[in-house]
């Protein structure tokens, strides 16, 4: 489009294509998977050597490869004032789980609302203390217990490093209410409500 | 909804012959002495108890609230309704529209997707101030607004017709929070549930942080993110912790020189200092009854700036009078009174309410103030404003050598009164070898960083800009335009200024953007409009405008001069937030002030101004005119309020408000139960949330390799 037609960023919040590209794109964000780089970058391991790439571009490649994504995060993850797209953008980028030291309360519930699993490092642990760098391949086991109507307290996370060595830990599952479990089983709050409506 | 009612709280209330189903708070032990805001939450839990997500234990935990406890109990709050502005609200409607298609694909009836809690949107975030300072500005700005936003408006217009329980207040009407208090808020809500007419406290969440303005009307609510708003709209609860509640006692009355804006800036400073993040603030005590509703709304509005979740006022006669003034039905008013009294929600200063923390403000100690240059809690007494500006300016002017020699010399001399001699890059002008222009923002700049820049406008205006020049003076924002006491104080001040022959400085972008058309009506009726206009304060639009950064560009020559010389110029606005870059990209220093002070600063033209000792100009006899000579007499302002504002104005102003004007009606609106997406739209696209969705959820799976980060 032409410069004169820009209008404002806010006026384009109804266009997910714009908003996904704005997710994790804060110019001050520092992804620890890269050394000291500021901005919306990650490493794209679908490419040889895992070069630096825009989060959006890498996420597109992962989606094409059918690879679900996980975010490793620190404390009070998700803090910030304008958060209507924070969880939606995360989900649309293909992130299936977040493992954080702690959560901003509303973002945690929004992640579930978008079908993203909020996990927490065991008390006192963090990505650093577990020696995780983000270059590992992750698996999360025990999610299927939710299908039986129970919500496990913890899920087993295994991180396999490039050299084949594995680190396992029991991550706290931060699905805190029965309603949230229903949302997650349905893939998100909108899907949950949608099925309620079409079932009645 | 409720299927359990463990406490047997469900009962009947008869008001003037109508029977309402209510959930009585006195069915739960401990309810009586809770703060107002927690009583509202308690009723919410009683009414929505389902035995799973909302249980009897939650009800007991809330009724047994310990004021001294740290919040650790999560509860599920189901708001009665949702309000939205158009920036954050559009995605919510996009999702609803997408859900309609998904239901259709699942073989269902798309018409069954509707908000379950009433949702109302006010289009207020889109209008920008491109035109100003003339009688055609309003029309021109709306024309441009429609050109820019046509696609979004067509979409919303479709939504307005397609959905039940979703209403849109078209652009050019007002600001969501002001429309909420003047028209949308019910205070006590009614809705037919299973054949019974249920009455319950009006509560809401909104997709905008200043949703708390409606707290002034006894309506509990606050701003939330889009997903929570969608959840609430779809009848799902919002999770929250039972909060601590800060009791705030108001006493005394506002002195003659001060305004409601000064009060709210004082409260902002106090609460920021105290620390109220995550807490409710509740106003209590004898003094509450003396606070006019408009001031309660102004105070509630700035709850996000205080840091609190909500800033509540209880319901009393002042509430009822406001509901009547704004044209709410007698039946509604009678229900609000009867319901509040029945439920112990009616303000009773004799009741001993325990709070978690206590604060107090004697209103008679409030003095005229501004806040800035970048945070609302940084209140500055007007008498100190010039010194503070000079002090703060040093943080905004670059210290590189190219900028000139002024910084070093000033570090040596400040705050001495003699101007250091200095040069600025390429524009060396000394006091001795230049003809001082008639209008200069560098006037009296001795003793501060100064960098006078001559500007010549296409229309022949010539003046000098400098650091601290007030380039924007805007009467804006729901915080203040909802409050007739400050709006009419501004108008009376304008009249007094015009009668003394004063004018706004030629570099000031002046504007009035009210949050409702009622303002224009009472300005007209008071006969004061021409005086505002004489000073350049024409109505430029009805919406958030300057307050959210839709101030529009500065005039080209001014913008160029500011950028080329890296001037730290200022905006003075009656807004609620002022962080750097919010108001205008060219403007570094933003000051919040009452509407009359906004005009005063337009007359002064610079932040480097001491209203006590610096004259705003000369009257026709050549005498100096000071701010005190034109400051409105509060008795006169009250008389103007009493004679200019009436019930009919609100009734007429809001009649057919959802229908919109001819522009809105003329929009080419797509029909149909589902929306016909334009694949080329850059504004609204169908998100892929439901692609491939089945009627029954697939079992959830483990997340397995290959997964990476």
mmCIF file with all atom_site columns, N, CA, C and O in Angstrom, chain B residues 402-445:
data_model
loop_
_atom_site.group_PDB
_atom_site.id
_atom_site.type_symbol
_atom_site.label_atom_id
_atom_site.label_alt_id
_atom_site.label_comp_id
_atom_site.label_asym_id
_atom_site.label_entity_id
_atom_site.label_seq_id
_atom_site.pdbx_PDB_ins_code
_atom_site.Cartn_x
_atom_site.Cartn_y
_atom_site.Cartn_z
_atom_site.occupancy
_atom_site.B_iso_or_equiv
_atom_site.pdbx_formal_charge
_atom_site.auth_seq_id
_atom_site.auth_comp_id
_atom_site.auth_asym_id
_atom_site.auth_atom_id
_atom_site.pdbx_PDB_model_num
ATOM 1   N N  . UNK B 1 402 ? 27.249 20.166 18.369 1.00 0.00 ? 402 UNK B N  1
ATOM 2   C CA . UNK B 1 402 ? 26.625 20.828 17.228 1.00 0.00 ? 402 UNK B CA 1
ATOM 3   C C  . UNK B 1 402 ? 25.444 21.691 17.627 1.00 0.00 ? 402 UNK B C  1
ATOM 4   O O  . UNK B 1 402 ? 25.084 22.629 16.945 1.00 0.00 ? 402 UNK B O  1
ATOM 5   N N  . UNK B 1 403 ? 24.808 21.321 18.722 1.00 0.00 ? 403 UNK B N  1
ATOM 6   C CA . UNK B 1 403 ? 23.619 22.051 19.116 1.00 0.00 ? 403 UNK B CA 1
ATOM 7   C C  . UNK B 1 403 ? 23.966 23.459 19.583 1.00 0.00 ? 403 UNK B C  1
ATOM 8   O O  . UNK B 1 403 ? 23.105 24.303 19.704 1.00 0.00 ? 403 UNK B O  1
ATOM 9   N N  . UNK B 1 404 ? 25.218 23.692 19.855 1.00 0.00 ? 404 UNK B N  1
ATOM 10  C CA . UNK B 1 404 ? 25.583 25.030 20.296 1.00 0.00 ? 404 UNK B CA 1
ATOM 11  C C  . UNK B 1 404 ? 26.307 24.981 21.618 1.00 0.00 ? 404 UNK B C  1
ATOM 12  O O  . UNK B 1 404 ? 26.656 23.921 22.125 1.00 0.00 ? 404 UNK B O  1
ATOM 13  N N  . UNK B 1 405 ? 26.507 26.119 22.161 1.00 0.00 ? 405 UNK B N  1
ATOM 14  C CA . UNK B 1 405 ? 27.309 26.205 23.379 1.00 0.00 ? 405 UNK B CA 1
ATOM 15  C C  . UNK B 1 405 ? 26.447 26.353 24.615 1.00 0.00 ? 405 UNK B C  1
ATOM 16  O O  . UNK B 1 405 ? 26.936 26.514 25.710 1.00 0.00 ? 405 UNK B O  1
ATOM 17  N N  . UNK B 1 406 ? 25.169 26.316 24.391 1.00 0.00 ? 406 UNK B N  1
ATOM 18  C CA . UNK B 1 406 ? 24.297 26.696 25.496 1.00 0.00 ? 406 UNK B CA 1
ATOM 19  C C  . UNK B 1 406 ? 24.350 25.755 26.683 1.00 0.00 ? 406 UNK B C  1
ATOM 20  O O  . UNK B 1 406 ? 24.243 26.178 27.818 1.00 0.00 ? 406 UNK B O  1
ATOM 21  N N  . UNK B 1 407 ? 24.548 24.457 26.408 1.00 0.00 ? 407 UNK B N  1
ATOM 22  C CA . UNK B 1 407 ? 24.437 23.522 27.510 1.00 0.00 ? 407 UNK B CA 1
ATOM 23  C C  . UNK B 1 407 ? 25.495 23.743 28.584 1.00 0.00 ? 407 UNK B C  1
ATOM 24  O O  . UNK B 1 407 ? 25.166 23.838 29.760 1.00 0.00 ? 407 UNK B O  1
ATOM 25  N N  . UNK B 1 408 ? 26.764 23.859 28.116 1.00 0.00 ? 408 UNK B N  1
ATOM 26  C CA . UNK B 1 408 ? 27.816 24.072 29.112 1.00 0.00 ? 408 UNK B CA 1
ATOM 27  C C  . UNK B 1 408 ? 27.570 25.356 29.879 1.00 0.00 ? 408 UNK B C  1
ATOM 28  O O  . UNK B 1 408 ? 27.640 25.407 31.093 1.00 0.00 ? 408 UNK B O  1
ATOM 29  N N  . UNK B 1 409 ? 27.253 26.394 29.115 1.00 0.00 ? 409 UNK B N  1
ATOM 30  C CA . UNK B 1 409 ? 27.099 27.675 29.785 1.00 0.00 ? 409 UNK B CA 1
ATOM 31  C C  . UNK B 1 409 ? 25.932 27.634 30.767 1.00 0.00 ? 409 UNK B C  1
ATOM 32  O O  . UNK B 1 409 ? 25.971 28.241 31.825 1.00 0.00 ? 409 UNK B O  1
ATOM 33  N N  . UNK B 1 410 ? 24.921 26.886 30.396 1.00 0.00 ? 410 UNK B N  1
ATOM 34  C CA . UNK B 1 410 ? 23.769 26.834 31.285 1.00 0.00 ? 410 UNK B CA 1
ATOM 35  C C  . UNK B 1 410 ? 24.065 26.024 32.522 1.00 0.00 ? 410 UNK B C  1
ATOM 36  O O  . UNK B 1 410 ? 23.590 26.331 33.607 1.00 0.00 ? 410 UNK B O  1
ATOM 37  N N  . UNK B 1 411 ? 24.856 24.971 32.343 1.00 0.00 ? 411 UNK B N  1
ATOM 38  C CA . UNK B 1 411 ? 25.185 24.174 33.518 1.00 0.00 ? 411 UNK B CA 1
ATOM 39  C C  . UNK B 1 411 ? 25.901 25.028 34.548 1.00 0.00 ? 411 UNK B C  1
ATOM 40  O O  . UNK B 1 411 ? 25.762 24.834 35.744 1.00 0.00 ? 411 UNK B O  1
ATOM 41  N N  . UNK B 1 412 ? 26.660 25.973 34.025 1.00 0.00 ? 412 UNK B N  1
ATOM 42  C CA . UNK B 1 412 ? 27.356 26.888 34.929 1.00 0.00 ? 412 UNK B CA 1
ATOM 43  C C  . UNK B 1 412 ? 26.388 27.893 35.542 1.00 0.00 ? 412 UNK B C  1
ATOM 44  O O  . UNK B 1 412 ? 26.455 28.209 36.717 1.00 0.00 ? 412 UNK B O  1
ATOM 45  N N  . UNK B 1 413 ? 25.493 28.409 34.738 1.00 0.00 ? 413 UNK B N  1
ATOM 46  C CA . UNK B 1 413 ? 24.725 29.571 35.177 1.00 0.00 ? 413 UNK B CA 1
ATOM 47  C C  . UNK B 1 413 ? 23.386 29.235 35.810 1.00 0.00 ? 413 UNK B C  1
ATOM 48  O O  . UNK B 1 413 ? 22.889 29.960 36.637 1.00 0.00 ? 413 UNK B O  1
ATOM 49  N N  . UNK B 1 414 ? 22.784 28.127 35.389 1.00 0.00 ? 414 UNK B N  1
ATOM 50  C CA . UNK B 1 414 ? 21.443 27.800 35.882 1.00 0.00 ? 414 UNK B CA 1
ATOM 51  C C  . UNK B 1 414 ? 21.472 27.619 37.389 1.00 0.00 ? 414 UNK B C  1
ATOM 52  O O  . UNK B 1 414 ? 22.381 26.965 37.885 1.00 0.00 ? 414 UNK B O  1
ATOM 53  N N  . UNK B 1 415 ? 20.587 28.155 38.164 1.00 0.00 ? 415 UNK B N  1
ATOM 54  C CA . UNK B 1 415 ? 19.430 28.922 37.747 1.00 0.00 ? 415 UNK B CA 1
ATOM 55  C C  . UNK B 1 415 ? 19.635 30.436 37.827 1.00 0.00 ? 415 UNK B C  1
ATOM 56  O O  . UNK B 1 415 ? 18.685 31.167 38.136 1.00 0.00 ? 415 UNK B O  1
ATOM 57  N N  . UNK B 1 416 ? 20.832 30.889 37.558 1.00 0.00 ? 416 UNK B N  1
ATOM 58  C CA . UNK B 1 416 ? 21.037 32.338 37.584 1.00 0.00 ? 416 UNK B CA 1
ATOM 59  C C  . UNK B 1 416 ? 20.178 33.012 36.537 1.00 0.00 ? 416 UNK B C  1
ATOM 60  O O  . UNK B 1 416 ? 19.794 32.407 35.554 1.00 0.00 ? 416 UNK B O  1
ATOM 61  N N  . UNK B 1 417 ? 19.945 34.274 36.727 1.00 0.00 ? 417 UNK B N  1
ATOM 62  C CA . UNK B 1 417 ? 18.948 34.928 35.875 1.00 0.00 ? 417 UNK B CA 1
ATOM 63  C C  . UNK B 1 417 ? 19.533 35.476 34.581 1.00 0.00 ? 417 UNK B C  1
ATOM 64  O O  . UNK B 1 417 ? 18.816 35.730 33.645 1.00 0.00 ? 417 UNK B O  1
ATOM 65  N N  . UNK B 1 418 ? 20.837 35.655 34.525 1.00 0.00 ? 418 UNK B N  1
ATOM 66  C CA . UNK B 1 418 ? 21.402 36.212 33.297 1.00 0.00 ? 418 UNK B CA 1
ATOM 67  C C  . UNK B 1 418 ? 21.510 35.165 32.208 1.00 0.00 ? 418 UNK B C  1
ATOM 68  O O  . UNK B 1 418 ? 21.960 34.054 32.451 1.00 0.00 ? 418 UNK B O  1
ATOM 69  N N  . UNK B 1 419 ? 21.133 35.555 31.006 1.00 0.00 ? 419 UNK B N  1
ATOM 70  C CA . UNK B 1 419 ? 21.224 34.617 29.903 1.00 0.00 ? 419 UNK B CA 1
ATOM 71  C C  . UNK B 1 419 ? 22.668 34.461 29.498 1.00 0.00 ? 419 UNK B C  1
ATOM 72  O O  . UNK B 1 419 ? 23.370 35.437 29.328 1.00 0.00 ? 419 UNK B O  1
ATOM 73  N N  . UNK B 1 420 ? 23.134 33.214 29.363 1.00 0.00 ? 420 UNK B N  1
ATOM 74  C CA . UNK B 1 420 ? 24.470 33.041 28.827 1.00 0.00 ? 420 UNK B CA 1
ATOM 75  C C  . UNK B 1 420 ? 24.437 33.371 27.344 1.00 0.00 ? 420 UNK B C  1
ATOM 76  O O  . UNK B 1 420 ? 23.387 33.252 26.709 1.00 0.00 ? 420 UNK B O  1
ATOM 77  N N  . UNK B 1 421 ? 25.534 33.765 26.824 1.00 0.00 ? 421 UNK B N  1
ATOM 78  C CA . UNK B 1 421 ? 25.545 33.996 25.382 1.00 0.00 ? 421 UNK B CA 1
ATOM 79  C C  . UNK B 1 421 ? 25.904 32.682 24.706 1.00 0.00 ? 421 UNK B C  1
ATOM 80  O O  . UNK B 1 421 ? 26.759 31.946 25.174 1.00 0.00 ? 421 UNK B O  1
ATOM 81  N N  . UNK B 1 422 ? 25.229 32.354 23.679 1.00 0.00 ? 422 UNK B N  1
ATOM 82  C CA . UNK B 1 422 ? 25.456 31.050 23.056 1.00 0.00 ? 422 UNK B CA 1
ATOM 83  C C  . UNK B 1 422 ? 25.089 31.127 21.586 1.00 0.00 ? 422 UNK B C  1
ATOM 84  O O  . UNK B 1 422 ? 24.467 32.079 21.132 1.00 0.00 ? 422 UNK B O  1
ATOM 85  N N  . UNK B 1 423 ? 25.499 30.093 20.880 1.00 0.00 ? 423 UNK B N  1
ATOM 86  C CA . UNK B 1 423 ? 25.092 30.013 19.480 1.00 0.00 ? 423 UNK B CA 1
ATOM 87  C C  . UNK B 1 423 ? 24.394 28.704 19.237 1.00 0.00 ? 423 UNK B C  1
ATOM 88  O O  . UNK B 1 423 ? 24.661 27.711 19.904 1.00 0.00 ? 423 UNK B O  1
ATOM 89  N N  . UNK B 1 424 ? 23.507 28.679 18.309 1.00 0.00 ? 424 UNK B N  1
ATOM 90  C CA . UNK B 1 424 ? 22.910 27.415 17.897 1.00 0.00 ? 424 UNK B CA 1
ATOM 91  C C  . UNK B 1 424 ? 23.291 27.202 16.456 1.00 0.00 ? 424 UNK B C  1
ATOM 92  O O  . UNK B 1 424 ? 23.536 28.162 15.732 1.00 0.00 ? 424 UNK B O  1
ATOM 93  N N  . UNK B 1 425 ? 23.361 25.912 16.095 1.00 0.00 ? 425 UNK B N  1
ATOM 94  C CA . UNK B 1 425 ? 23.830 25.550 14.772 1.00 0.00 ? 425 UNK B CA 1
ATOM 95  C C  . UNK B 1 425 ? 23.245 26.393 13.647 1.00 0.00 ? 425 UNK B C  1
ATOM 96  O O  . UNK B 1 425 ? 22.110 26.180 13.247 1.00 0.00 ? 425 UNK B O  1
ATOM 97  N N  . UNK B 1 426 ? 23.995 27.317 13.152 1.00 0.00 ? 426 UNK B N  1
ATOM 98  C CA . UNK B 1 426 ? 23.606 28.051 11.956 1.00 0.00 ? 426 UNK B CA 1
ATOM 99  C C  . UNK B 1 426 ? 22.580 29.156 12.158 1.00 0.00 ? 426 UNK B C  1
ATOM 100 O O  . UNK B 1 426 ? 22.318 29.936 11.268 1.00 0.00 ? 426 UNK B O  1
ATOM 101 N N  . UNK B 1 427 ? 21.982 29.212 13.317 1.00 0.00 ? 427 UNK B N  1
ATOM 102 C CA . UNK B 1 427 ? 20.946 30.232 13.490 1.00 0.00 ? 427 UNK B CA 1
ATOM 103 C C  . UNK B 1 427 ? 21.333 31.194 14.608 1.00 0.00 ? 427 UNK B C  1
ATOM 104 O O  . UNK B 1 427 ? 20.562 31.466 15.500 1.00 0.00 ? 427 UNK B O  1
ATOM 105 N N  . UNK B 1 428 ? 22.544 31.686 14.504 1.00 0.00 ? 428 UNK B N  1
ATOM 106 C CA . UNK B 1 428 ? 22.986 32.597 15.553 1.00 0.00 ? 428 UNK B CA 1
ATOM 107 C C  . UNK B 1 428 ? 22.191 33.888 15.513 1.00 0.00 ? 428 UNK B C  1
ATOM 108 O O  . UNK B 1 428 ? 22.169 34.595 14.528 1.00 0.00 ? 428 UNK B O  1
ATOM 109 N N  . UNK B 1 429 ? 21.507 34.121 16.562 1.00 0.00 ? 429 UNK B N  1
ATOM 110 C CA . UNK B 1 429 ? 20.754 35.373 16.654 1.00 0.00 ? 429 UNK B CA 1
ATOM 111 C C  . UNK B 1 429 ? 20.991 35.901 18.062 1.00 0.00 ? 429 UNK B C  1
ATOM 112 O O  . UNK B 1 429 ? 20.668 35.223 19.028 1.00 0.00 ? 429 UNK B O  1
ATOM 113 N N  . UNK B 1 430 ? 21.563 37.066 18.178 1.00 0.00 ? 430 UNK B N  1
ATOM 114 C CA . UNK B 1 430 ? 21.756 37.591 19.531 1.00 0.00 ? 430 UNK B CA 1
ATOM 115 C C  . UNK B 1 430 ? 20.713 38.669 19.785 1.00 0.00 ? 430 UNK B C  1
ATOM 116 O O  . UNK B 1 430 ? 20.143 39.227 18.852 1.00 0.00 ? 430 UNK B O  1
ATOM 117 N N  . UNK B 1 431 ? 20.486 38.943 21.031 1.00 0.00 ? 431 UNK B N  1
ATOM 118 C CA . UNK B 1 431 ? 19.447 39.899 21.391 1.00 0.00 ? 431 UNK B CA 1
ATOM 119 C C  . UNK B 1 431 ? 19.721 41.306 20.848 1.00 0.00 ? 431 UNK B C  1
ATOM 120 O O  . UNK B 1 431 ? 18.813 42.106 20.714 1.00 0.00 ? 431 UNK B O  1
ATOM 121 N N  . UNK B 1 432 ? 20.993 41.572 20.550 1.00 0.00 ? 432 UNK B N  1
ATOM 122 C CA . UNK B 1 432 ? 21.319 42.951 20.171 1.00 0.00 ? 432 UNK B CA 1
ATOM 123 C C  . UNK B 1 432 ? 21.173 43.208 18.678 1.00 0.00 ? 432 UNK B C  1
ATOM 124 O O  . UNK B 1 432 ? 20.846 44.313 18.274 1.00 0.00 ? 432 UNK B O  1
ATOM 125 N N  . UNK B 1 433 ? 21.395 42.188 17.848 1.00 0.00 ? 433 UNK B N  1
ATOM 126 C CA . UNK B 1 433 ? 21.395 42.487 16.422 1.00 0.00 ? 433 UNK B CA 1
ATOM 127 C C  . UNK B 1 433 ? 20.148 42.020 15.696 1.00 0.00 ? 433 UNK B C  1
ATOM 128 O O  . UNK B 1 433 ? 20.124 41.861 14.494 1.00 0.00 ? 433 UNK B O  1
ATOM 129 N N  . UNK B 1 434 ? 19.083 41.773 16.399 1.00 0.00 ? 434 UNK B N  1
ATOM 130 C CA . UNK B 1 434 ? 17.868 41.383 15.673 1.00 0.00 ? 434 UNK B CA 1
ATOM 131 C C  . UNK B 1 434 ? 16.690 42.218 16.153 1.00 0.00 ? 434 UNK B C  1
ATOM 132 O O  . UNK B 1 434 ? 16.637 42.705 17.277 1.00 0.00 ? 434 UNK B O  1
ATOM 133 N N  . UNK B 1 435 ? 15.771 42.342 15.254 1.00 0.00 ? 435 UNK B N  1
ATOM 134 C CA . UNK B 1 435 ? 14.501 42.996 15.551 1.00 0.00 ? 435 UNK B CA 1
ATOM 135 C C  . UNK B 1 435 ? 13.641 41.947 16.244 1.00 0.00 ? 435 UNK B C  1
ATOM 136 O O  . UNK B 1 435 ? 13.339 40.915 15.665 1.00 0.00 ? 435 UNK B O  1
ATOM 137 N N  . UNK B 1 436 ? 13.242 42.140 17.496 1.00 0.00 ? 436 UNK B N  1
ATOM 138 C CA . UNK B 1 436 ? 12.429 41.084 18.103 1.00 0.00 ? 436 UNK B CA 1
ATOM 139 C C  . UNK B 1 436 ? 11.080 40.974 17.392 1.00 0.00 ? 436 UNK B C  1
ATOM 140 O O  . UNK B 1 436 ? 10.427 41.989 17.158 1.00 0.00 ? 436 UNK B O  1
ATOM 141 N N  . UNK B 1 437 ? 10.709 39.776 16.987 1.00 0.00 ? 437 UNK B N  1
ATOM 142 C CA . UNK B 1 437 ? 9.423  39.631 16.308 1.00 0.00 ? 437 UNK B CA 1
ATOM 143 C C  . UNK B 1 437 ? 8.278  39.876 17.286 1.00 0.00 ? 437 UNK B C  1
ATOM 144 O O  . UNK B 1 437 ? 8.478  39.812 18.502 1.00 0.00 ? 437 UNK B O  1
ATOM 145 N N  . UNK B 1 438 ? 7.129  40.152 16.745 1.00 0.00 ? 438 UNK B N  1
ATOM 146 C CA . UNK B 1 438 ? 5.984  40.447 17.606 1.00 0.00 ? 438 UNK B CA 1
ATOM 147 C C  . UNK B 1 438 ? 5.668  39.240 18.475 1.00 0.00 ? 438 UNK B C  1
ATOM 148 O O  . UNK B 1 438 ? 5.377  39.354 19.655 1.00 0.00 ? 438 UNK B O  1
ATOM 149 N N  . UNK B 1 439 ? 5.701  38.055 17.853 1.00 0.00 ? 439 UNK B N  1
ATOM 150 C CA . UNK B 1 439 ? 5.397  36.845 18.619 1.00 0.00 ? 439 UNK B CA 1
ATOM 151 C C  . UNK B 1 439 ? 6.628  35.959 18.693 1.00 0.00 ? 439 UNK B C  1
ATOM 152 O O  . UNK B 1 439 ? 7.153  35.569 17.660 1.00 0.00 ? 439 UNK B O  1
ATOM 153 N N  . UNK B 1 440 ? 7.057  35.668 19.889 1.00 0.00 ? 440 UNK B N  1
ATOM 154 C CA . UNK B 1 440 ? 8.207  34.783 20.037 1.00 0.00 ? 440 UNK B CA 1
ATOM 155 C C  . UNK B 1 440 ? 8.031  33.866 21.235 1.00 0.00 ? 440 UNK B C  1
ATOM 156 O O  . UNK B 1 440 ? 7.721  34.323 22.334 1.00 0.00 ? 440 UNK B O  1
ATOM 157 N N  . UNK B 1 441 ? 8.265  32.584 20.995 1.00 0.00 ? 441 UNK B N  1
ATOM 158 C CA . UNK B 1 441 ? 8.228  31.621 22.095 1.00 0.00 ? 441 UNK B CA 1
ATOM 159 C C  . UNK B 1 441 ? 9.520  31.677 22.883 1.00 0.00 ? 441 UNK B C  1
ATOM 160 O O  . UNK B 1 441 ? 9.669  30.988 23.884 1.00 0.00 ? 441 UNK B O  1
ATOM 161 N N  . UNK B 1 442 ? 10.466 32.495 22.419 1.00 0.00 ? 442 UNK B N  1
ATOM 162 C CA . UNK B 1 442 ? 11.725 32.644 23.146 1.00 0.00 ? 442 UNK B CA 1
ATOM 163 C C  . UNK B 1 442 ? 11.651 33.831 24.098 1.00 0.00 ? 442 UNK B C  1
ATOM 164 O O  . UNK B 1 442 ? 12.596 34.085 24.848 1.00 0.00 ? 442 UNK B O  1
ATOM 165 N N  . UNK B 1 443 ? 10.547 34.534 24.081 1.00 0.00 ? 443 UNK B N  1
ATOM 166 C CA . UNK B 1 443 ? 10.395 35.713 24.918 1.00 0.00 ? 443 UNK B CA 1
ATOM 167 C C  . UNK B 1 443 ? 10.648 35.371 26.394 1.00 0.00 ? 443 UNK B C  1
ATOM 168 O O  . UNK B 1 443 ? 10.100 34.408 26.915 1.00 0.00 ? 443 UNK B O  1
ATOM 169 N N  . UNK B 1 444 ? 11.474 36.167 27.015 1.00 0.00 ? 444 UNK B N  1
ATOM 170 C CA . UNK B 1 444 ? 11.766 35.927 28.435 1.00 0.00 ? 444 UNK B CA 1
ATOM 171 C C  . UNK B 1 444 ? 12.582 34.669 28.656 1.00 0.00 ? 444 UNK B C  1
ATOM 172 O O  . UNK B 1 444 ? 12.557 34.086 29.722 1.00 0.00 ? 444 UNK B O  1
ATOM 173 N N  . UNK B 1 445 ? 13.316 34.269 27.632 1.00 0.00 ? 445 UNK B N  1
ATOM 174 C CA . UNK B 1 445 ? 14.042 33.010 27.736 1.00 0.00 ? 445 UNK B CA 1
ATOM 175 C C  . UNK B 1 445 ? 15.371 33.111 28.470 1.00 0.00 ? 445 UNK B C  1
ATOM 176 O O  . UNK B 1 445 ? 16.119 32.143 28.519 1.00 0.00 ? 445 UNK B O  1
#
